[in-house]
Coordinates of C-alpha atoms and ligand atoms in Angstrom, one line a residue:
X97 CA 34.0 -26.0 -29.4
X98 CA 33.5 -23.7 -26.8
X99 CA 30.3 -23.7 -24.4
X100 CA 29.2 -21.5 -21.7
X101 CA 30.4 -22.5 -18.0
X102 CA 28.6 -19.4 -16.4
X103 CA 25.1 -19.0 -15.4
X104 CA 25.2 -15.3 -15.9
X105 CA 21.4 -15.2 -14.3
X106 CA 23.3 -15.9 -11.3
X107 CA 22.4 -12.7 -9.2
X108 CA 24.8 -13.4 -6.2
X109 CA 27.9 -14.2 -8.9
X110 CA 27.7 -11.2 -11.0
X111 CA 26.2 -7.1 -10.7
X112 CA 23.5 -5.9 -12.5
X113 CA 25.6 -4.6 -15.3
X114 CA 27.0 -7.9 -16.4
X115 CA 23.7 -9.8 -15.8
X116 CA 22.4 -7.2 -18.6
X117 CA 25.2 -7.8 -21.0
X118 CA 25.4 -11.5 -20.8
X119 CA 22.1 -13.1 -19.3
X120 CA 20.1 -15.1 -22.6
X121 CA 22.4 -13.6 -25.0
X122 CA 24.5 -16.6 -25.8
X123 CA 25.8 -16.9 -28.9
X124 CA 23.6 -17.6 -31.6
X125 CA 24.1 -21.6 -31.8
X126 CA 23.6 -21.9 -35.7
X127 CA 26.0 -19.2 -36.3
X128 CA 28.0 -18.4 -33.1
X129 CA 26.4 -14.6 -34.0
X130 CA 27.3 -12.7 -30.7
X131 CA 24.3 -10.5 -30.9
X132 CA 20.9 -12.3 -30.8
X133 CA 19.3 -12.2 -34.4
X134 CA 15.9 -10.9 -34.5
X135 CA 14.3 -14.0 -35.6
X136 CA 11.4 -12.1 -37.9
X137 CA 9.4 -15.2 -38.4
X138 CA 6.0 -16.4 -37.8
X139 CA 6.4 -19.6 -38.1
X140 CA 8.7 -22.6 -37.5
X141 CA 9.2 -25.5 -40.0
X142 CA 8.1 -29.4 -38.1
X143 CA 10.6 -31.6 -38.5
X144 CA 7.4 -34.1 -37.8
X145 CA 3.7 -33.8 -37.2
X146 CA 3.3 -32.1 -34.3
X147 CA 7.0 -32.2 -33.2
X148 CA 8.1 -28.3 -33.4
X149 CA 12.0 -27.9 -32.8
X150 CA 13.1 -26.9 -29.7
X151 CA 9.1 -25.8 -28.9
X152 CA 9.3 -23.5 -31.6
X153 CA 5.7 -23.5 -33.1
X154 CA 4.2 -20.4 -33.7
X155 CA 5.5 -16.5 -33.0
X156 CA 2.7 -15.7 -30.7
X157 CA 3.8 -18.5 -28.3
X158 CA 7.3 -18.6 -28.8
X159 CA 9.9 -16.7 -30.6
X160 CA 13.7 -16.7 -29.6
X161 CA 14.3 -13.3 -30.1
X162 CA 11.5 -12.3 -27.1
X163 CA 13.0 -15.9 -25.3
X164 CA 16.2 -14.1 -25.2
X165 CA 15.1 -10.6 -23.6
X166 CA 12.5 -12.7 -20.9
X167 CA 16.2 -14.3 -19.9
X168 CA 18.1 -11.1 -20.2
X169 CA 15.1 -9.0 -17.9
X170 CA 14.8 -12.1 -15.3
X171 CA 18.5 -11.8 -14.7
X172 CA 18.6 -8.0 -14.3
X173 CA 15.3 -8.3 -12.1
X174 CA 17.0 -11.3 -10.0
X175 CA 13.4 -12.8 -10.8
X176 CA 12.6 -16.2 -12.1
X177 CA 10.5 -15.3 -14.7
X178 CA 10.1 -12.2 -16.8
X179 CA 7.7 -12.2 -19.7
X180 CA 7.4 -9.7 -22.1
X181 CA 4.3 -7.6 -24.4
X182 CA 3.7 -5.3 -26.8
X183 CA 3.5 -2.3 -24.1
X184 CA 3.3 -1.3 -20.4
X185 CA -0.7 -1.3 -20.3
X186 CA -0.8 -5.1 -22.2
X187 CA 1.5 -6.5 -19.7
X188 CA -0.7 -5.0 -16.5
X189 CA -4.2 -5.7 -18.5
X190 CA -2.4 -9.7 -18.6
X191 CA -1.3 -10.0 -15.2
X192 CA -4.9 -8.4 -13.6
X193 CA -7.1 -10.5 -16.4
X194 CA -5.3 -13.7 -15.6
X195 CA -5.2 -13.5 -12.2
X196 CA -8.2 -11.4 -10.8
X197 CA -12.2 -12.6 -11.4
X198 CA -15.2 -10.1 -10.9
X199 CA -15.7 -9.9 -7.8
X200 CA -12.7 -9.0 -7.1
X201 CA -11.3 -5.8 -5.4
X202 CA -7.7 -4.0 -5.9
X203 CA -6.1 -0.7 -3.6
X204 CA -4.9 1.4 -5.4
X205 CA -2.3 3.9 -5.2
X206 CA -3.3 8.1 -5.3
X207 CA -0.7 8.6 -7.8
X208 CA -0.2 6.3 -10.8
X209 CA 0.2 6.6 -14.6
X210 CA -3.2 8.1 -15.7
X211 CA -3.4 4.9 -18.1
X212 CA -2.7 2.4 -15.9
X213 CA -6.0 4.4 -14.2
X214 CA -7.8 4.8 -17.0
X215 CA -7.7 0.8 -17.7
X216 CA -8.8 0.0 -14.0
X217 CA -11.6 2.4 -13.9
X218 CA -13.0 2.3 -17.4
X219 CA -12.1 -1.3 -18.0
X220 CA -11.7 -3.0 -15.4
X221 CA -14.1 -1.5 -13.0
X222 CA -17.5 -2.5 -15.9
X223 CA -15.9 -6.1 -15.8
X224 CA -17.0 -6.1 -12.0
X225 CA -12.9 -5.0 -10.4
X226 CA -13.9 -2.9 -7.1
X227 CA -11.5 0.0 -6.8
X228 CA -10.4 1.6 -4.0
X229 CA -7.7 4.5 -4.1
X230 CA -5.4 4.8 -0.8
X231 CA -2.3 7.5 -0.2
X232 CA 0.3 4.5 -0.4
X233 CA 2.9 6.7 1.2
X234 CA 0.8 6.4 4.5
X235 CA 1.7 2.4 5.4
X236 CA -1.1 2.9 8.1
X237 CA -3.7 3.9 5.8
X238 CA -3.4 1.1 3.7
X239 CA -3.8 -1.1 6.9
X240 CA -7.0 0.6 7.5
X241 CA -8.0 0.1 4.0
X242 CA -7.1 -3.9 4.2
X243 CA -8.9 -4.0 8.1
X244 CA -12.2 -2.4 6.6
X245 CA -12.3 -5.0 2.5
X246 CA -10.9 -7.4 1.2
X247 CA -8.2 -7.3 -1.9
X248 CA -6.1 -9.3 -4.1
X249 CA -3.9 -6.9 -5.2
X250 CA -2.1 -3.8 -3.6
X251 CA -1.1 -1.4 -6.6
X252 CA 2.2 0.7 -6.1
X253 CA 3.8 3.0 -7.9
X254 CA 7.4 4.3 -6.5
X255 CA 8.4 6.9 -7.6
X256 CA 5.4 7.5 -8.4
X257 CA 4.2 9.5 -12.2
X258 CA 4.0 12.0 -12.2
X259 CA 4.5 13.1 -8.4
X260 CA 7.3 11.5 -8.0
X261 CA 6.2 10.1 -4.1
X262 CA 8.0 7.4 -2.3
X263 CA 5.9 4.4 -1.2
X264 CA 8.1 2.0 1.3
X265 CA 7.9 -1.5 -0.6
X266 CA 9.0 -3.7 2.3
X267 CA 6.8 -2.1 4.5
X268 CA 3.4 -2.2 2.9
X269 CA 4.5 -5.3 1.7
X270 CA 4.4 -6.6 5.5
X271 CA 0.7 -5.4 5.9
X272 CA -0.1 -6.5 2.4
X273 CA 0.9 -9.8 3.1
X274 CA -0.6 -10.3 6.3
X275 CA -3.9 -9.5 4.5
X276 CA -3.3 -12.3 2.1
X277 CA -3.7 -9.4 -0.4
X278 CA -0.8 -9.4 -3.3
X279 CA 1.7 -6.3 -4.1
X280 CA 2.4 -5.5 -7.7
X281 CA 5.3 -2.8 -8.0
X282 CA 5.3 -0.9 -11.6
X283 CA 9.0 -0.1 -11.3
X284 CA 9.0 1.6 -14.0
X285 CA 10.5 4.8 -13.2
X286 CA 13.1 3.4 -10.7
X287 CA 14.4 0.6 -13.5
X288 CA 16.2 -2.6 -12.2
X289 CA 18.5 -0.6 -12.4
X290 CA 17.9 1.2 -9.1
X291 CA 15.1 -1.0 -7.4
X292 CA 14.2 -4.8 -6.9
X293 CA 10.9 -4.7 -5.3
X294 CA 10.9 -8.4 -5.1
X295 CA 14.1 -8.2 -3.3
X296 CA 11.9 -6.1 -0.8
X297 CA 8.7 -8.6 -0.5
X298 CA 6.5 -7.4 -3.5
X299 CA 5.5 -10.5 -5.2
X300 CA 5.2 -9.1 -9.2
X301 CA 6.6 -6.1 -11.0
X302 CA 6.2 -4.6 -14.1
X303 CA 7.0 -2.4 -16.7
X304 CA 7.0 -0.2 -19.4
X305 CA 10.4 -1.1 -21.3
X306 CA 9.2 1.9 -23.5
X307 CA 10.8 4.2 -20.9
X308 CA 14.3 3.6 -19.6
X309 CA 14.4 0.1 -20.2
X310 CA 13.9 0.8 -23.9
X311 CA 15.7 3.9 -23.1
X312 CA 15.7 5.5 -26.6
X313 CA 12.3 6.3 -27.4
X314 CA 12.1 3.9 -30.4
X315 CA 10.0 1.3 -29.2
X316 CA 7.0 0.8 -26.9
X317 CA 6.6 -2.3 -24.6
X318 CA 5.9 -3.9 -21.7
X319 CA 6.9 -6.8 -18.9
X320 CA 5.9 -9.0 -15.9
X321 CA 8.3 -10.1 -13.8
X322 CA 8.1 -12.6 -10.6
X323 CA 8.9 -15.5 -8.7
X324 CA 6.2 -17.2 -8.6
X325 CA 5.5 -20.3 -11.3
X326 CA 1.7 -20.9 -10.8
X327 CA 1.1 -17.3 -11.4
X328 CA 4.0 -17.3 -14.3
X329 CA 1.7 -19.9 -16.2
X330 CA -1.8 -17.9 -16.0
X331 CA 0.1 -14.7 -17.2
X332 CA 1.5 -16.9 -19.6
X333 CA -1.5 -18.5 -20.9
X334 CA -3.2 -15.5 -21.1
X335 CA -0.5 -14.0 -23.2
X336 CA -0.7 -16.7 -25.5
X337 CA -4.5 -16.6 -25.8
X338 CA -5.0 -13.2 -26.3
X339 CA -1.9 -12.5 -28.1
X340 CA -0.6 -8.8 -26.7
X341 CA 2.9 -9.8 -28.0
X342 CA 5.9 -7.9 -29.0
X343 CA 7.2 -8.5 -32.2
X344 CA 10.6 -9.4 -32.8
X345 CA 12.4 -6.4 -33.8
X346 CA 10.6 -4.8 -31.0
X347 CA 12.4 -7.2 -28.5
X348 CA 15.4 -6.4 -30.2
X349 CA 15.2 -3.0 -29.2
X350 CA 15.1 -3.8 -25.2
X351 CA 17.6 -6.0 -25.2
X352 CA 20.0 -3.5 -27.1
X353 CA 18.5 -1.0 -24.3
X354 CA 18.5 -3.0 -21.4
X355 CA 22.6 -3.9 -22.3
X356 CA 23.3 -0.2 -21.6
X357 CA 20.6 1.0 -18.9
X358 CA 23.0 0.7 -15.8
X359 CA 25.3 3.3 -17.0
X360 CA 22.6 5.6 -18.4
X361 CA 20.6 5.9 -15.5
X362 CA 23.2 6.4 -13.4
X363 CA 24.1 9.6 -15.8
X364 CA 20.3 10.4 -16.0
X365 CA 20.3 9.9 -12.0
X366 CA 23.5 12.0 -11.9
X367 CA 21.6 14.8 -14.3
X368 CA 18.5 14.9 -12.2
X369 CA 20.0 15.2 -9.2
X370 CA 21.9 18.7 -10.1
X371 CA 19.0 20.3 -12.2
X372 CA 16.8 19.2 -9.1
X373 CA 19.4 21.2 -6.5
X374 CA 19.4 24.0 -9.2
X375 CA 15.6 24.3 -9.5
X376 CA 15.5 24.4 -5.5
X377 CA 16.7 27.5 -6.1
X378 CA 15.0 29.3 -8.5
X379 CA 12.5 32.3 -7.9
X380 CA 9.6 31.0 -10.4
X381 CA 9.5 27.5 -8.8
X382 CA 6.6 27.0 -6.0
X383 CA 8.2 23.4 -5.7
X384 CA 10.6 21.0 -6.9
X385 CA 9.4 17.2 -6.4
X386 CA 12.4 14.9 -6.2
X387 CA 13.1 11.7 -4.1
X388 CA 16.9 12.4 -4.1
X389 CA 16.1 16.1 -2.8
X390 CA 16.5 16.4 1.2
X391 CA 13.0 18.4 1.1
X392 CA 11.4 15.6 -0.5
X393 CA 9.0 13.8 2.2
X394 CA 10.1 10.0 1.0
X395 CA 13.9 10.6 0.9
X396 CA 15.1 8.7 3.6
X397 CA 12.6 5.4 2.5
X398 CA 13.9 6.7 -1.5
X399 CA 17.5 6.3 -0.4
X400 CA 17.5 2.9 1.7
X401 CA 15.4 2.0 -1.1
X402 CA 17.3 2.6 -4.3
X403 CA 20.4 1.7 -5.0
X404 CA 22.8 4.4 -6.9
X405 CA 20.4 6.8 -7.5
X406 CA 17.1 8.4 -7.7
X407 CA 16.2 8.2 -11.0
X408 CA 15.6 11.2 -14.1
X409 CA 12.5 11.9 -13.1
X410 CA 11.8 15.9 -12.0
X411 CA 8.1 17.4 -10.9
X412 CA 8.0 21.1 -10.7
X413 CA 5.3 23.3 -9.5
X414 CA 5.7 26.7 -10.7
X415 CA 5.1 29.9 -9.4
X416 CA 1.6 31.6 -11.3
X417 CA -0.7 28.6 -11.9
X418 CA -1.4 26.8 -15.2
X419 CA -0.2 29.6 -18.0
X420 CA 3.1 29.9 -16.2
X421 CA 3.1 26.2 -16.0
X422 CA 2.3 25.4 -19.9
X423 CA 4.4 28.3 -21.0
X424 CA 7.7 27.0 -19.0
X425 CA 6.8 23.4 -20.8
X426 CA 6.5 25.5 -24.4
X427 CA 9.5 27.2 -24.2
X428 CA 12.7 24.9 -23.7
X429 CA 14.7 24.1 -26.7
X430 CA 16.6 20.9 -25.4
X431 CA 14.4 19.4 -23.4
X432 CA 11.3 18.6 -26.5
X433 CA 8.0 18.9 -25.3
X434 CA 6.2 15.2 -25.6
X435 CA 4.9 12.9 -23.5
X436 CA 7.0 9.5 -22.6
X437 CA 9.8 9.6 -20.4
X438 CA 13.3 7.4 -19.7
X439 CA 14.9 7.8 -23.1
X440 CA 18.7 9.5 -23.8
X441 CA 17.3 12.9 -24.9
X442 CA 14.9 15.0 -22.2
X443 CA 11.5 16.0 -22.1
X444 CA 9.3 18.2 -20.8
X445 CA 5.7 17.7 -20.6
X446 CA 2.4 19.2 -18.3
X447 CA 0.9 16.0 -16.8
X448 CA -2.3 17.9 -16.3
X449 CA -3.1 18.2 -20.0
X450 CA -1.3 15.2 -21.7
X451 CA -0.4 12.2 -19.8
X452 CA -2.3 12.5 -16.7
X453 CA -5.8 14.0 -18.6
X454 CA -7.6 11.1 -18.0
X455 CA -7.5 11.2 -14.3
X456 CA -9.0 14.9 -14.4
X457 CA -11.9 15.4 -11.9
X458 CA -10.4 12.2 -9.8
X459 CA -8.9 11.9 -6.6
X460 CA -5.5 11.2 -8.6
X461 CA -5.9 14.5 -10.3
X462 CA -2.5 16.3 -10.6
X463 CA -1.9 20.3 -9.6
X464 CA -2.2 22.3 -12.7
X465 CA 1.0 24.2 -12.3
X466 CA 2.6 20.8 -12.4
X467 CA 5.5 20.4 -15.3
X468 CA 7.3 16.9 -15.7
X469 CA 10.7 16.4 -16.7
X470 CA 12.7 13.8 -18.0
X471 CA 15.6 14.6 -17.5
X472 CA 17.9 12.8 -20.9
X473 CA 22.0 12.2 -20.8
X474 CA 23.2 15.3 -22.7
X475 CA 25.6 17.7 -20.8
X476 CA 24.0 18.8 -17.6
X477 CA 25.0 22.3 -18.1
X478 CA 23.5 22.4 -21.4
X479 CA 20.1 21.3 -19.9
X480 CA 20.4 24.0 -16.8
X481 CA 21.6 26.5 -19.4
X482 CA 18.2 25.3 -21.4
X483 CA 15.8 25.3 -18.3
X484 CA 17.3 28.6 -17.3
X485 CA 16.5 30.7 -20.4
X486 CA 12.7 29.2 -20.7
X487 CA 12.4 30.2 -16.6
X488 CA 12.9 33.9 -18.4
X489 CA 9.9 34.0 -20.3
X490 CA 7.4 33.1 -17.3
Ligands
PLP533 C1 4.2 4.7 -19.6 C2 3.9 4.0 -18.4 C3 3.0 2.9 -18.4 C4 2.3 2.4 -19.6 O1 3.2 1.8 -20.5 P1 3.0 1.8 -22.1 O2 4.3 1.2 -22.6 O3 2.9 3.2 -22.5 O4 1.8 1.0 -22.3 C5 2.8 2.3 -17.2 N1 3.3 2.7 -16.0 C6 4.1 3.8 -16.0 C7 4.7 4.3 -14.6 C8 4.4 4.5 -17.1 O5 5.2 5.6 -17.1

């Protein structure tokens, strides 16, 4: 009988890549099955009265097929501790409910996911949250923000969604921290795959695996990650008590997604990067918004900051307002007009309308003539050749 002799969480023994491969997907041990089985159970036969095997009670508590992506995303993160829910906006309701009390105050970033908003302000703001908005780009301002009230949590976004901005992590991380106020990174359009912000002194990150984590638009979820254990265990209560879990099949997906998302975001990295030099130049584009752009205002914090790349993620403003804008979205054929992001194929959406309509009329609102991209894997020429002919029409 063989057994495993490496620890392949170990972050200083082994890259990213084979972290993702290996970490928590040892063989199956009843059947030496290579790939984790999705253990579709609810429940787990006692050998005695309250003597569960291994721990295994009950699904909402425990199931090895979620164990084994936890291990898996810890390892790519170089965290301790990753745990996992049903989508991006569980996993941040979880780790504010368990950890904030009314009362409480968090500074938020000017340009976040418009749901992530929309559960601070409508949900979280009528439980008794106090919510402040700062530009997060600007590390002074957020020290203003900390001298003048007290927080527990700084909220970041970098890049950010949908402007795509570039917030320094170990920077406001320092002021953060000599606040005694706490830094959660949503990472989620970097991946691990280009960014660690615990690496650079933010103490929790999470995500929405739905997007490149996922990476093929067939599943939605969510995950915490950090270092530290007395937070791990109110986060992990929490998610027991309430129950926001993802189901088996669902953790199934990520871990087949998170095997492969080094080598697609560095082709969806890759991808960006030339349709963002290409759309530079075009005649109907007011503005192209992206980090890995010289003319972007973060790209020298953007490129000490991630590693290999600058992600698939593309703002444009274009040239003749909001009809210009929603007609360039209607009329591409490769890139499919929906909202979500990070998966093989690309989209296009208007963040003004469909993600981002719930910040309308807020500080975070987003210009009109604003189109997202995300941009997929196919051939890059195919996609400029696609962008190109819907440019025509405007
Ligand atoms: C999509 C998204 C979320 C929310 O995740 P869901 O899985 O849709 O709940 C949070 N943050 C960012 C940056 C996102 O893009």
């Amino acid at each position: 009988m063989t057994t495993a002799t490496f620890d392949f969480a170990d972050s200083a023994a082994f890259a990213t890549a084979t972290r993702a491969i290996h970490a928590g997907q040892e063989p199956d041990p009843a059947t030496g099955a290579v790939v984790t089985p999705i253990y579709m159970t609810s429940t787990y036969k006692q050998d005695a009265v309250g003597a569960p095997r291994n721990g295994y009670d009950y699904s909402r508590s425990v199931n090895p097929t979620r164990d084994s992506f936890d291990a898996q995303l810890a390892a790519v993160e170089g965290a301790r501790y990753a745990l996992s829910f049903s989508s991006g906006l569980a996993a941040i309701d979880v780790l504010l409910r368990s950890t904030l009390r009314p009362g409480d105050n968090i500074l938020l970033g000017n340009d976040v996911y418009g749901g992530t908003y929309r559960l601070l302000a409508k949900v979280f703001v009528p439980w008794g949250i106090g919510l402040d908005v700062v530009d997060v780009t600007d590390t002074a301002a957020v020290a203003a923000a900390m001298e003048a009230k007290e927080y527990r949590y700084l909220w970041v976004e970098t890049p950010s969604n949908p402007l795509l901005n570039i917030t320094d992590i170990a920077a406001v991380s320092a002021v953060a921290h000599e606040h005694g106020v706490k830094v959660a990174v949503d990472n989620t359009f970097a991946s691990p795959a280009l960014q660690h912000p615990l690496e650079d002194g933010a103490d929790v990150v999470v995500y929405s695996t739905t997007k490149y984590i996922g990476g093929h638009s067939d599943v939605v979820g969510g995950a915490v990650a950090l270092n530290d254990e007395e937070t791990r265990e109110k986060i992990a209560f929490l998610q027991n008590a309430a129950g926001a879990v993802p189901s088996p099949f669902d953790s199934w997906l990520d871990i087949r997604g998170l095997k492969t998302l080094d080598l697609r975001v560095r082709r969806h990295s890759e991808n960006a990067l030339a349709i963002a030099r290409w759309l530079e130049g075009r005649p109907e584009i007011e503005r192209v918004w992206y980090p890995g752009l010289e003319s972007h205002p973060g790209h020298e914090v953007a490129a000490r900051q991630m590693h290999g790349g600058f992600g698939g993620m593309i703002s444009v403003q274009v040239k003749g307002g909001l009809e210009a804008a929603k007609r360039f979205a209607e009329a591409t054929r490769i890139f499919t007009l929906a909202e979500s992001l990070g998966g093989v194929e690309s989209l296009i959406e208007h963040p003004g309308a469909m993600t981002h309509a719930s910040v309308s009329g807020t500080t975070l609102e987003v210009p009109e003539n604003l189109v997202r991209l995300s941009v997929g894997i196919e051939g890059v020429d195919d996609l400029i050749a696609d962008l190109e002919q819907a440019l025509r029409v405007l």
